[in-house]
GROMACS .gro file of N, CA and C in nm:
model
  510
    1UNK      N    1  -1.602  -0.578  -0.899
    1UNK     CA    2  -1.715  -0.637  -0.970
    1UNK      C    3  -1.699  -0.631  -1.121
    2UNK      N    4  -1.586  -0.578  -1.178
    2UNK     CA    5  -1.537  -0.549  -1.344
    2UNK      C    6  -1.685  -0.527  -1.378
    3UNK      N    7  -1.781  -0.429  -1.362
    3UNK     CA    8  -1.821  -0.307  -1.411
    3UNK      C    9  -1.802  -0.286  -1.552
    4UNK      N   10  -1.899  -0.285  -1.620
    4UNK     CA   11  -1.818  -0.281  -1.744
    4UNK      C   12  -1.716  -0.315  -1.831
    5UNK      N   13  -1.702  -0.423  -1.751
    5UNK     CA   14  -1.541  -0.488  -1.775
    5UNK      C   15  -1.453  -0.410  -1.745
    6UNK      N   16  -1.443  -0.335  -1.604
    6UNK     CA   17  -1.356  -0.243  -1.616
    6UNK      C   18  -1.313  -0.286  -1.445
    7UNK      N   19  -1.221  -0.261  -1.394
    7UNK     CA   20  -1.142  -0.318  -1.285
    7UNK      C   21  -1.157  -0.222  -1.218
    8UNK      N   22  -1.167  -0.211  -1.064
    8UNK     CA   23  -1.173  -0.121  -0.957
    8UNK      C   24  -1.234  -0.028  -1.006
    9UNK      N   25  -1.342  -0.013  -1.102
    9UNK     CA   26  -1.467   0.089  -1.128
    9UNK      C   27  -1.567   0.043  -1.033
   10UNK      N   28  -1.598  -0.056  -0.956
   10UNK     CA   29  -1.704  -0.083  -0.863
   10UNK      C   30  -1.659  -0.230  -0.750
   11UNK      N   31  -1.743  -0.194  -0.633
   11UNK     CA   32  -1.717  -0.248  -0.547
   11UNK      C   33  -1.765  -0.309  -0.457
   12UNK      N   34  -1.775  -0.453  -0.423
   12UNK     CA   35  -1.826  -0.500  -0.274
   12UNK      C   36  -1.757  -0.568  -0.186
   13UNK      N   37  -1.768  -0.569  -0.072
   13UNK     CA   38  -1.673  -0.613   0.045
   13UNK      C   39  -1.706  -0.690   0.139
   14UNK      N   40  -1.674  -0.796   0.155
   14UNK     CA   41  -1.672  -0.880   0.205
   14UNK      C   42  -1.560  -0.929   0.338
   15UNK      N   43  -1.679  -0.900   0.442
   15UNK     CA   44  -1.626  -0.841   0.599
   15UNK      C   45  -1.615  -1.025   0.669
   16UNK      N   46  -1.558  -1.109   0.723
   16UNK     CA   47  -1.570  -1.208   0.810
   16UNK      C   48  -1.488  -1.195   0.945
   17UNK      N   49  -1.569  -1.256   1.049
   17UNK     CA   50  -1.562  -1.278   1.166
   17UNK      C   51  -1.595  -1.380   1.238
   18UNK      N   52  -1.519  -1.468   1.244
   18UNK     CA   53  -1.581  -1.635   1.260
   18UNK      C   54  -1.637  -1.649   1.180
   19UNK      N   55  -1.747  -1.691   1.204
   19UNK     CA   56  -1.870  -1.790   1.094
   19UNK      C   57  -1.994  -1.657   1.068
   20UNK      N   58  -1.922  -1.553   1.150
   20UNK     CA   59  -2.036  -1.434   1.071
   20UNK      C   60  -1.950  -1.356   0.913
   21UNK      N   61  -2.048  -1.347   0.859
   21UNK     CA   62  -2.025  -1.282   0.702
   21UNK      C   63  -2.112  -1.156   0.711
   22UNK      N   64  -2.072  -1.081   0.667
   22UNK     CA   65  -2.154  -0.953   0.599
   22UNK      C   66  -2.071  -0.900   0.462
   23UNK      N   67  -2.213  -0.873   0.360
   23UNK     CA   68  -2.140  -0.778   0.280
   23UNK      C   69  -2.193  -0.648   0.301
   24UNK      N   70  -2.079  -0.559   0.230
   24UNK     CA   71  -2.073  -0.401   0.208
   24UNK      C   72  -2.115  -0.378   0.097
   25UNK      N   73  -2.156  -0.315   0.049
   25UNK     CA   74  -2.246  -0.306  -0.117
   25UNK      C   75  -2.233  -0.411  -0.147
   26UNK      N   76  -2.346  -0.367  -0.278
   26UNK     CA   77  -2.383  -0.514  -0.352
   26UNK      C   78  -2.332  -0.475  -0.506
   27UNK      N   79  -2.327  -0.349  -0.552
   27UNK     CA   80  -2.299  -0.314  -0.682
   27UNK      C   81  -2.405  -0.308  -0.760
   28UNK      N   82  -2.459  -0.285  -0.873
   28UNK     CA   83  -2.559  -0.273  -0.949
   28UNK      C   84  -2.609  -0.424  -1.009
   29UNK      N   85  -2.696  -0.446  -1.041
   29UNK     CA   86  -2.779  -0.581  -1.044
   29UNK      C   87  -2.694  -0.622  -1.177
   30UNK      N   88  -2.649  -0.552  -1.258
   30UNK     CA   89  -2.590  -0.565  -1.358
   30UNK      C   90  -2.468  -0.665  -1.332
   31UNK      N   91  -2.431  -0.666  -1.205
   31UNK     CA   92  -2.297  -0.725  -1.155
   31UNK      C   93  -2.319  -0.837  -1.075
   32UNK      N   94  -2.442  -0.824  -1.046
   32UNK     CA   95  -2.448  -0.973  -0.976
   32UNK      C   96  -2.430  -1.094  -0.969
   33UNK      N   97  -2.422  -1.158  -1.135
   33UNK     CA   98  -2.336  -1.265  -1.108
   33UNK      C   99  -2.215  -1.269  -1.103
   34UNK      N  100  -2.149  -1.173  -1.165
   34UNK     CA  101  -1.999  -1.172  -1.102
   34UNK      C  102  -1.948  -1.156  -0.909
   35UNK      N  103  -2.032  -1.097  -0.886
   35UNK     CA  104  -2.038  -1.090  -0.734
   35UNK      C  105  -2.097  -1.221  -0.687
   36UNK      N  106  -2.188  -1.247  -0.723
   36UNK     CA  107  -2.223  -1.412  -0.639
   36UNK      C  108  -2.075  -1.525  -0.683
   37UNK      N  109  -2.030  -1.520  -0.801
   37UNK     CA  110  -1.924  -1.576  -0.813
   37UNK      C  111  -1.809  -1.552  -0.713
   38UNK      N  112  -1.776  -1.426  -0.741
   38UNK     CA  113  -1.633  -1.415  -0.652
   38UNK      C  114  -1.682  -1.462  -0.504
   39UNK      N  115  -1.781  -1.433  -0.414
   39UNK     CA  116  -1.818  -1.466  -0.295
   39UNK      C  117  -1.817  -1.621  -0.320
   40UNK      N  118  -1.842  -1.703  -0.407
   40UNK     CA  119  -1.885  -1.828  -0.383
   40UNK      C  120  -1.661  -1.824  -0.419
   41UNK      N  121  -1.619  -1.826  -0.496
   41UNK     CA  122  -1.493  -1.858  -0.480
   41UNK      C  123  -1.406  -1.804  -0.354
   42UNK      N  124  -1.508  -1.686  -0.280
   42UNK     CA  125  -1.449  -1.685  -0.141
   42UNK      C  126  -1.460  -1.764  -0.049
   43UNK      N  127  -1.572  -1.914  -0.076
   43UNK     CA  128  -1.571  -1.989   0.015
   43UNK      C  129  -1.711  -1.909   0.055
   44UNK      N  130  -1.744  -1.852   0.077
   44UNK     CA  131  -1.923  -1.785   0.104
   44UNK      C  132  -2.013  -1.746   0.009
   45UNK      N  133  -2.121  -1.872  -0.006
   45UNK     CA  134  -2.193  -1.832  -0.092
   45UNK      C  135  -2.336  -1.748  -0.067
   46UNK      N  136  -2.389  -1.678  -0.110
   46UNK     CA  137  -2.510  -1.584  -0.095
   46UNK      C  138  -2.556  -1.610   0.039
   47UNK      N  139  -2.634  -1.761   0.030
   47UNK     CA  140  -2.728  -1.807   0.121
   47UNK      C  141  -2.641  -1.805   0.262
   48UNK      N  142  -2.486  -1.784   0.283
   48UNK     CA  143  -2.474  -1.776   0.430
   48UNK      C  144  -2.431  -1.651   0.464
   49UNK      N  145  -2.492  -1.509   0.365
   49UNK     CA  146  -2.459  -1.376   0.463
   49UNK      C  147  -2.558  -1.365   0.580
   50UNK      N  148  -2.478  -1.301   0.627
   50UNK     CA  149  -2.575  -1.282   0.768
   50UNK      C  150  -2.647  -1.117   0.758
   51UNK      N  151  -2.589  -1.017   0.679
   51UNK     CA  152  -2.684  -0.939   0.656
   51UNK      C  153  -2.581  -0.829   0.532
   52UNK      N  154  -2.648  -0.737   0.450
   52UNK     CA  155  -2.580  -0.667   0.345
   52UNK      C  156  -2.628  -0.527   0.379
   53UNK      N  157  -2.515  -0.473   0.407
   53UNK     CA  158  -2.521  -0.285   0.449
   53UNK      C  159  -2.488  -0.223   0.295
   54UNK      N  160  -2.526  -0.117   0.290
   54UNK     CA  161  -2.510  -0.045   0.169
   54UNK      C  162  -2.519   0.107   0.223
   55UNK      N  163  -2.428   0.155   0.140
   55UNK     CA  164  -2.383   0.326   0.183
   55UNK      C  165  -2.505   0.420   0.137
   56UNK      N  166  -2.531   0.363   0.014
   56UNK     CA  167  -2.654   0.461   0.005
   56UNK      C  168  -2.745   0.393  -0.110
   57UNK      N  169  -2.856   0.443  -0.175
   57UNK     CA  170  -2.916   0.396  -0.284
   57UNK      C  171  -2.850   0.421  -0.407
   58UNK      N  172  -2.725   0.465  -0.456
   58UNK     CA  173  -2.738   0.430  -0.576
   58UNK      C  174  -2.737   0.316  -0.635
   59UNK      N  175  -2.749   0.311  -0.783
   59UNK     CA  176  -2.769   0.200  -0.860
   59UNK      C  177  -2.601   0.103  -0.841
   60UNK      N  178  -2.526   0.231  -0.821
   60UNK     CA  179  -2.396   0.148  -0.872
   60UNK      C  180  -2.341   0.095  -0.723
   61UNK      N  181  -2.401   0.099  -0.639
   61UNK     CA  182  -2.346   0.089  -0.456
   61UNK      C  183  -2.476   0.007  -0.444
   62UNK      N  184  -2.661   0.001  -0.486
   62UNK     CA  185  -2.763  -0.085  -0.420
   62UNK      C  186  -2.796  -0.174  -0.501
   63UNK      N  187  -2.790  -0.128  -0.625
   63UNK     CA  188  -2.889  -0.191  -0.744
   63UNK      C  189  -2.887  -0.345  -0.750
   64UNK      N  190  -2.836  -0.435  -0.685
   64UNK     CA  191  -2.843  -0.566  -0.644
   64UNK      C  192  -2.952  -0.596  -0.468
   65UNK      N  193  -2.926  -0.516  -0.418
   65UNK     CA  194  -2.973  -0.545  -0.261
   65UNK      C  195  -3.093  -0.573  -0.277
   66UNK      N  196  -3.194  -0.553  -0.337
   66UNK     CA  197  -3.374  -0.654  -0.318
   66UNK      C  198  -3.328  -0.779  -0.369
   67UNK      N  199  -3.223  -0.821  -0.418
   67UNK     CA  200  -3.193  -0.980  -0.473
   67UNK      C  201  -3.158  -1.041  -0.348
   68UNK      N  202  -3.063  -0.977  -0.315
   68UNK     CA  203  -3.010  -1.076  -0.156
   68UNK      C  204  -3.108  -1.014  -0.030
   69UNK      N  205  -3.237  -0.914  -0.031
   69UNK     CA  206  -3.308  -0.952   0.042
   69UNK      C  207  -3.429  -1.040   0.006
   70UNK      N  208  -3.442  -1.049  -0.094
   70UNK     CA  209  -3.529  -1.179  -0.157
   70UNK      C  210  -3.505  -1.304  -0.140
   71UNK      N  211  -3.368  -1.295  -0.120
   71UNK     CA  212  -3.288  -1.456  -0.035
   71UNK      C  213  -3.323  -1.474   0.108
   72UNK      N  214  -3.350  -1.353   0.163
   72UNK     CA  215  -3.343  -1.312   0.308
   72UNK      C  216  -3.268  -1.292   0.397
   73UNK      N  217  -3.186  -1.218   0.343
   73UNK     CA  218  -3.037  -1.151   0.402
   73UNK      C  219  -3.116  -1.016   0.441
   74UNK      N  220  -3.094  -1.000   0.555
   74UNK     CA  221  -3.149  -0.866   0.617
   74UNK      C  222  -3.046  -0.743   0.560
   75UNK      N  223  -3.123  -0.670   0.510
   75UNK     CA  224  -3.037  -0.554   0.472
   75UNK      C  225  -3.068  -0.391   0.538
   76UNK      N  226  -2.935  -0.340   0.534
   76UNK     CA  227  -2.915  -0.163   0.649
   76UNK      C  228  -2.894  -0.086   0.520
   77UNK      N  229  -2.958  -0.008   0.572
   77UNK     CA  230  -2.960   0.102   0.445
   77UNK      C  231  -2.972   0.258   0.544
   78UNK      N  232  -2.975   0.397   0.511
   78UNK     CA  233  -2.984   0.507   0.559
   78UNK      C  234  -3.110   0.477   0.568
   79UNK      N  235  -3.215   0.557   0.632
   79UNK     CA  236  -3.315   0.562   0.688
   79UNK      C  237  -3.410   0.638   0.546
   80UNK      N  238  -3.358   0.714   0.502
   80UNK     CA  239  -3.397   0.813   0.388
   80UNK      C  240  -3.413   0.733   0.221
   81UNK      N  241  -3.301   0.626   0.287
   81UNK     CA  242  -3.298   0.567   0.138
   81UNK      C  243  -3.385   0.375   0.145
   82UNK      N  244  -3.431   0.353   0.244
   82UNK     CA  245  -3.500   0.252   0.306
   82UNK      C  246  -3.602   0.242   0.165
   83UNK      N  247  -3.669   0.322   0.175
   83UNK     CA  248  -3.810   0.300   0.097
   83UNK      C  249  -3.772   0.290  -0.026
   84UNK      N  250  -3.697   0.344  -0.095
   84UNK     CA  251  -3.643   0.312  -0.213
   84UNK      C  252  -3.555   0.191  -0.283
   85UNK      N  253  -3.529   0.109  -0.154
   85UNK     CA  254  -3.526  -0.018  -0.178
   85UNK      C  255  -3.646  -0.106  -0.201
   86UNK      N  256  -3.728  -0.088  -0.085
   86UNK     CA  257  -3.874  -0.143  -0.097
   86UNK      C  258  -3.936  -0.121  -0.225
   87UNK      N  259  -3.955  -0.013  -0.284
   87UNK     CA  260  -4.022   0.080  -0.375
   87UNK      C  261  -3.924   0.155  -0.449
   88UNK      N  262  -3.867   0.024  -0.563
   88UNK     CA  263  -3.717   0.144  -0.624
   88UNK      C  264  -3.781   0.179  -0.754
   89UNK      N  265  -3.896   0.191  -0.829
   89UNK     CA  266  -3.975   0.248  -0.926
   89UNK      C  267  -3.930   0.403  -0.958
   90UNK      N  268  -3.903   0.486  -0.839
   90UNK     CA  269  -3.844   0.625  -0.847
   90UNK      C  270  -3.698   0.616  -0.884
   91UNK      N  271  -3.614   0.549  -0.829
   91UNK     CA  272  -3.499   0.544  -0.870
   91UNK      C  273  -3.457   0.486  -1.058
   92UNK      N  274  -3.559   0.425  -1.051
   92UNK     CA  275  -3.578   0.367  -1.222
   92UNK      C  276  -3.613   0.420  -1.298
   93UNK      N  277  -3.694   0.543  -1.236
   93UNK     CA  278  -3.730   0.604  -1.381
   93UNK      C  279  -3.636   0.721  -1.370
   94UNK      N  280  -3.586   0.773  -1.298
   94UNK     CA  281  -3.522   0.862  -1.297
   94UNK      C  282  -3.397   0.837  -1.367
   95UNK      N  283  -3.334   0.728  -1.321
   95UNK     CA  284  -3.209   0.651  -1.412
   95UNK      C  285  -3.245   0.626  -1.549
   96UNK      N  286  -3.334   0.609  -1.576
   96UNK     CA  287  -3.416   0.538  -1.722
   96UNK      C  288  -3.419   0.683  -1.787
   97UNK      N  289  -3.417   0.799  -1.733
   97UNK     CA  290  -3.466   0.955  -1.768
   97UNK      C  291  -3.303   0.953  -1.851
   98UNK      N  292  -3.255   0.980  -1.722
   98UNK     CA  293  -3.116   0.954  -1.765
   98UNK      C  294  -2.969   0.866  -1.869
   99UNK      N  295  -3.029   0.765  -1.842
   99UNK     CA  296  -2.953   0.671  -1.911
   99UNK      C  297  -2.945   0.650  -2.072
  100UNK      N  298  -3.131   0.642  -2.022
  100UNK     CA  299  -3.188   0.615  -2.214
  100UNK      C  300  -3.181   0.433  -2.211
  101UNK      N  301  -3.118   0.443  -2.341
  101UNK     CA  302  -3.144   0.287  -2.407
  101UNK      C  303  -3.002   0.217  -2.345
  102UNK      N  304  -2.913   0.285  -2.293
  102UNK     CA  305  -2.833   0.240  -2.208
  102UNK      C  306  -2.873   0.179  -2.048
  103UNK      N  307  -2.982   0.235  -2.011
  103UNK     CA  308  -2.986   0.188  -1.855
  103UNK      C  309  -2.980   0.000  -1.830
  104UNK      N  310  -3.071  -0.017  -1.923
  104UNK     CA  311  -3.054  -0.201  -1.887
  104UNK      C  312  -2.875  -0.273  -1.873
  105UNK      N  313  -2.802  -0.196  -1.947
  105UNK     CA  314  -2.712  -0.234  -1.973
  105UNK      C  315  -2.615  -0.233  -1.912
  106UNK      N  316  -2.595  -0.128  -1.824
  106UNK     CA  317  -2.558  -0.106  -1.703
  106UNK      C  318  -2.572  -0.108  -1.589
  107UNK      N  319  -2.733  -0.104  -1.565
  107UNK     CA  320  -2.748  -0.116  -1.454
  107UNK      C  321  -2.843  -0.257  -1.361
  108UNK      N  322  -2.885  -0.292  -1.482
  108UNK     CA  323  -2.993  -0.379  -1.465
  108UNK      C  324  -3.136  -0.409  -1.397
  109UNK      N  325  -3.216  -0.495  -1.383
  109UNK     CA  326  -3.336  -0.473  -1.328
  109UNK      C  327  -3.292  -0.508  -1.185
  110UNK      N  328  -3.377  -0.350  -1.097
  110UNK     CA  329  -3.331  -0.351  -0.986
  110UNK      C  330  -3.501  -0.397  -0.917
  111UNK      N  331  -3.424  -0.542  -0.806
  111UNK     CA  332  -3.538  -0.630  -0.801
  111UNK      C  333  -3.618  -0.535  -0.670
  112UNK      N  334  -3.732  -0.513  -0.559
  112UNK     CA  335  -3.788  -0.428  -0.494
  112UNK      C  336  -3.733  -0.562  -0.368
  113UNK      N  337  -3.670  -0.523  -0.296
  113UNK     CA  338  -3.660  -0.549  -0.176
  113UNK      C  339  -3.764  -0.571  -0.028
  114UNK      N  340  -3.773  -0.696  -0.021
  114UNK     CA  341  -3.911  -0.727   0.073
  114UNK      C  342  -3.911  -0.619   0.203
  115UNK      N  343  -4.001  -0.613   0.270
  115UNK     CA  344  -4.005  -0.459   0.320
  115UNK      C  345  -3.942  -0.498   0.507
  116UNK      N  346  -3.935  -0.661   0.517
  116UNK     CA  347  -3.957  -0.695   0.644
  116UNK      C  348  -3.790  -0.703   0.640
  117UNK      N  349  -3.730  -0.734   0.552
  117UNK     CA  350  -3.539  -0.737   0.522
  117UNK      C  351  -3.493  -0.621   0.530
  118UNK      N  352  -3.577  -0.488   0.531
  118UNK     CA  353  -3.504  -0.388   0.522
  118UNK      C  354  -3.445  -0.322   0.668
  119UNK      N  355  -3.379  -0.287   0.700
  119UNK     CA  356  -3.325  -0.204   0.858
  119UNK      C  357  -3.309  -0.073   0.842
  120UNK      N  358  -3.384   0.001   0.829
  120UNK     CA  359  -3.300   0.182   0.856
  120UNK      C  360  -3.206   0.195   0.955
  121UNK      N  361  -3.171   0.327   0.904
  121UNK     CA  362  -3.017   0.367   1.012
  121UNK      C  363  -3.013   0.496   0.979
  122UNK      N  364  -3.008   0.548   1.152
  122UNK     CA  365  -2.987   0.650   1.115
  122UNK      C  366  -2.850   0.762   1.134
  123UNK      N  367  -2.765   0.689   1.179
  123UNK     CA  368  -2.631   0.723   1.188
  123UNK      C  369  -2.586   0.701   1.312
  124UNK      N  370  -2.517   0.691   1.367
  124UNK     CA  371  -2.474   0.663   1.509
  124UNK      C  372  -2.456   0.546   1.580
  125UNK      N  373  -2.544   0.490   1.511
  125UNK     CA  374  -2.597   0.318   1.619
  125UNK      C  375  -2.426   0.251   1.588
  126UNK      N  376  -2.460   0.160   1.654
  126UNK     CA  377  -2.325   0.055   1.655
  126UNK      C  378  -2.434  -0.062   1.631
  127UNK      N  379  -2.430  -0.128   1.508
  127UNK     CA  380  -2.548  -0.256   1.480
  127UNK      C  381  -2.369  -0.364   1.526
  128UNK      N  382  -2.472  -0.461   1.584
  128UNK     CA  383  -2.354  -0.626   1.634
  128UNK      C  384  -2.486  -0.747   1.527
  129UNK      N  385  -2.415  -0.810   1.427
  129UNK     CA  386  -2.408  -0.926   1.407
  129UNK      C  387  -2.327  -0.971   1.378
  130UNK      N  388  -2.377  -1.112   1.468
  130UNK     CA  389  -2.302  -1.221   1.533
  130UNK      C  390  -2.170  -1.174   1.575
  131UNK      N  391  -2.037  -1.147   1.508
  131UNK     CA  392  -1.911  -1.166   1.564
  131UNK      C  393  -1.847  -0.996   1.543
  132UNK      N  394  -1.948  -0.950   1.444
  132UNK     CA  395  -1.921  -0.780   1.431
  132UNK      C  396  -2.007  -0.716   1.501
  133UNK      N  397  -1.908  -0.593   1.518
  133UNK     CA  398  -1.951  -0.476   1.597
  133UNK      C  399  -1.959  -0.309   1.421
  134UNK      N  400  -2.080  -0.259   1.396
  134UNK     CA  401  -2.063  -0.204   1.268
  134UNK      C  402  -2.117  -0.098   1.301
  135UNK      N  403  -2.009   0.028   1.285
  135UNK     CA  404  -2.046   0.166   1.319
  135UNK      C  405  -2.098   0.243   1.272
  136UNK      N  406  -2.237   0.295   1.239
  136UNK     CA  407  -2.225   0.346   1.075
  136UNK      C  408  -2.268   0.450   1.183
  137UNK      N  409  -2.190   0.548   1.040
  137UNK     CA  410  -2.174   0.735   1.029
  137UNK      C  411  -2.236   0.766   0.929
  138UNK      N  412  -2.270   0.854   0.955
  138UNK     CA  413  -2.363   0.983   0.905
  138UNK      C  414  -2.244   1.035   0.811
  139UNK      N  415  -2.285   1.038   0.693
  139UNK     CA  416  -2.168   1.131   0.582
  139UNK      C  417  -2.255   1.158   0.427
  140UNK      N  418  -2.278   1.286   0.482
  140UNK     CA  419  -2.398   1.344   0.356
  140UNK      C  420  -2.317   1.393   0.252
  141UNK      N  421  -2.360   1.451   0.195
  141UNK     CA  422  -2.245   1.511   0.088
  141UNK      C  423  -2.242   1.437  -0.054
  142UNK      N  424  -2.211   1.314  -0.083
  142UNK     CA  425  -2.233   1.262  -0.208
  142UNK      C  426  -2.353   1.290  -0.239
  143UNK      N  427  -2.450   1.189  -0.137
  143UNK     CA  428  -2.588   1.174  -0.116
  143UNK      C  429  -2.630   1.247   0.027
  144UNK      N  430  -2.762   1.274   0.024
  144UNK     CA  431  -2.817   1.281   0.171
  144UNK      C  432  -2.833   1.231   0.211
  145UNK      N  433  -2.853   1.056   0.192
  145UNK     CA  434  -2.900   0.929   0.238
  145UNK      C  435  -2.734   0.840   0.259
  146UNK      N  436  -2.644   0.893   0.271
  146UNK     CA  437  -2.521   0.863   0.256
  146UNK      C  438  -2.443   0.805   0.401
  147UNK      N  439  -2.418   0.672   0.430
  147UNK     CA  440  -2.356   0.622   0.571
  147UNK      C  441  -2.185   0.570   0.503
  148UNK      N  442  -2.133   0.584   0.619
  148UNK     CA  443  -2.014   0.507   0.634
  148UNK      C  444  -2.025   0.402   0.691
  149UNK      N  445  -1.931   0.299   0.727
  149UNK     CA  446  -1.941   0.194   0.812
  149UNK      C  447  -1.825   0.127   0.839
  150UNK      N  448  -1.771   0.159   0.967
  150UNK     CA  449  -1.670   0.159   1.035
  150UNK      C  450  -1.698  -0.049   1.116
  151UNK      N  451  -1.560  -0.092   1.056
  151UNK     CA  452  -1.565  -0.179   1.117
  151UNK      C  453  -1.408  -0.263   1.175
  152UNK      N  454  -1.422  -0.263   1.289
  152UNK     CA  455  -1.270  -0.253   1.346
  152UNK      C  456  -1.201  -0.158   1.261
  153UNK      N  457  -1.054  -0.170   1.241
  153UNK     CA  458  -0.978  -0.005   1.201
  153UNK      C  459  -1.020  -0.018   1.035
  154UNK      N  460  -1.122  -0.082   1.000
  154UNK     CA  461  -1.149   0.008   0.856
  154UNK      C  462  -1.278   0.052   0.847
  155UNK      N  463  -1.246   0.167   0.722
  155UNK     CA  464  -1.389   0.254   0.724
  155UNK      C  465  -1.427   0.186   0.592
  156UNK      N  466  -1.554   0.186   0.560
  156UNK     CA  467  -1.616   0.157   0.413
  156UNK      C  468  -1.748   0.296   0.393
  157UNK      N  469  -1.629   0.354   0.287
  157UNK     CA  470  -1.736   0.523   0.300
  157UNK      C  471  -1.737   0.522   0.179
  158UNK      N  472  -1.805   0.461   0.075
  158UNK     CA  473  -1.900   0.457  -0.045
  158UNK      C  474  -1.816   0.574  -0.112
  159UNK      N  475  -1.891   0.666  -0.144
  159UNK     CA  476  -1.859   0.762  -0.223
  159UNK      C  477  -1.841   0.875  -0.146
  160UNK      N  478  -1.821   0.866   0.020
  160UNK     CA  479  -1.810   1.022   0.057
  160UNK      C  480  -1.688   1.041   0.071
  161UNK      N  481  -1.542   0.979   0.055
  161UNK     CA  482  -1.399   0.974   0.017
  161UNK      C  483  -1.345   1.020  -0.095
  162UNK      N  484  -1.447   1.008  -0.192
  162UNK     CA  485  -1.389   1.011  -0.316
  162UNK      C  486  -1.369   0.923  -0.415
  163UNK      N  487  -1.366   0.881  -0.554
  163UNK     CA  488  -1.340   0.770  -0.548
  163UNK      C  489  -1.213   0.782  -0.735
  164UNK      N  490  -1.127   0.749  -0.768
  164UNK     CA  491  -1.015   0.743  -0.858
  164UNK      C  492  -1.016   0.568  -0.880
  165UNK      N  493  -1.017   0.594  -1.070
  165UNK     CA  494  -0.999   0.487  -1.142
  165UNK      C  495  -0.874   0.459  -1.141
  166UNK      N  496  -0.777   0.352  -1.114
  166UNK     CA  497  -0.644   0.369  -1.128
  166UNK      C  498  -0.639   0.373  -1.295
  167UNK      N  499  -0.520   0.471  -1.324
  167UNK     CA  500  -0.491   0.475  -1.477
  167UNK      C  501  -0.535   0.649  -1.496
  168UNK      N  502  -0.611   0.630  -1.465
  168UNK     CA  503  -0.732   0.776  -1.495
  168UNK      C  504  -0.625   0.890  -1.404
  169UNK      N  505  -0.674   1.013  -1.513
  169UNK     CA  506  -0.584   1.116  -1.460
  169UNK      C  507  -0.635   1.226  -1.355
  170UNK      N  508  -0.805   1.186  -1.356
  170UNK     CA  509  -0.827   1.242  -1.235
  170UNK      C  510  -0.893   1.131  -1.116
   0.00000   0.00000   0.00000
């Protein structure tokens, strides 16, 4: 999502299976038109995901997802971190605590996610749309609200892997 203009600092993924699409994060709202771009130069634009999973609430992994459920892309989230899509006012000020006069700039206005788009999860299920089968795991530790999501032989585990800037020495 060049993040700051910065390369493999952030990420979304884009899963196909026939004519089903899903994305894997959305990245921070800050990134969203670069992400609606690259998807539309993938040949899939917004309006034909079939639904957007996200590992957990942060800004830099959700802070787009009330946009593409405002489109009406059904979106999976941890069960813990559900309402804070609906109602991300806590997550804003807390980032805003944090950030300062930097938060707009990075992270952008994170839009509240309609409440009927949202799906909890609470680890275990195997969710199927259309042509996928999507495993999500339970993996606390970054976050408490923290899933993986296993789909055929790849995993998409947000931040509970770890995550290295290439270049960067740690």
């Amino acid at each position: 999502l060049e993040f700051q203009d910065t390369r493999h600092a952030s990420a979304a993924f884009l899963v196909e299976s026939g004519d089903t699409k899903v994305l894997i994060e959305t990245g921070p709202e800050s990134t969203r038109d670069q992400l609606l771009g690259k998807l539309t130069e993938l040949g899939c634009p917004a309006r034909e995901l079939d639904a957007v999973f996200v590992t957990h609430i942060h800004l830099d992994h959700a802070g787009a997802a009330g946009w593409f459920g405002k489109e009406g892309t059904p979106l999976y989230v941890h069960h813990r971190g559900a309402r804070h899509l609906i109602d991300p006012s806590r997550l804003i000020k807390s980032a805003r605590m944090i950030y300062a006069e930097r938060y707009d700039s990075l992270w952008g206005e994170m839009i509240p996610a309609p409440q009927e788009r949202v799906n909890s999860l609470e680890g275990g299920e195997v969710i199927e749309v259309g042509n996928l089968s999507i495993e999500v795991l339970e993996t606390p530790g970054h976050a408490f609200h923290h899933h993986a999501f296993a789909v055929n032989s790849a995993c998409f585990a947000g931040d509970a892997a770890g995550a290295r800037l290439p270049g960067s020495e740690n």
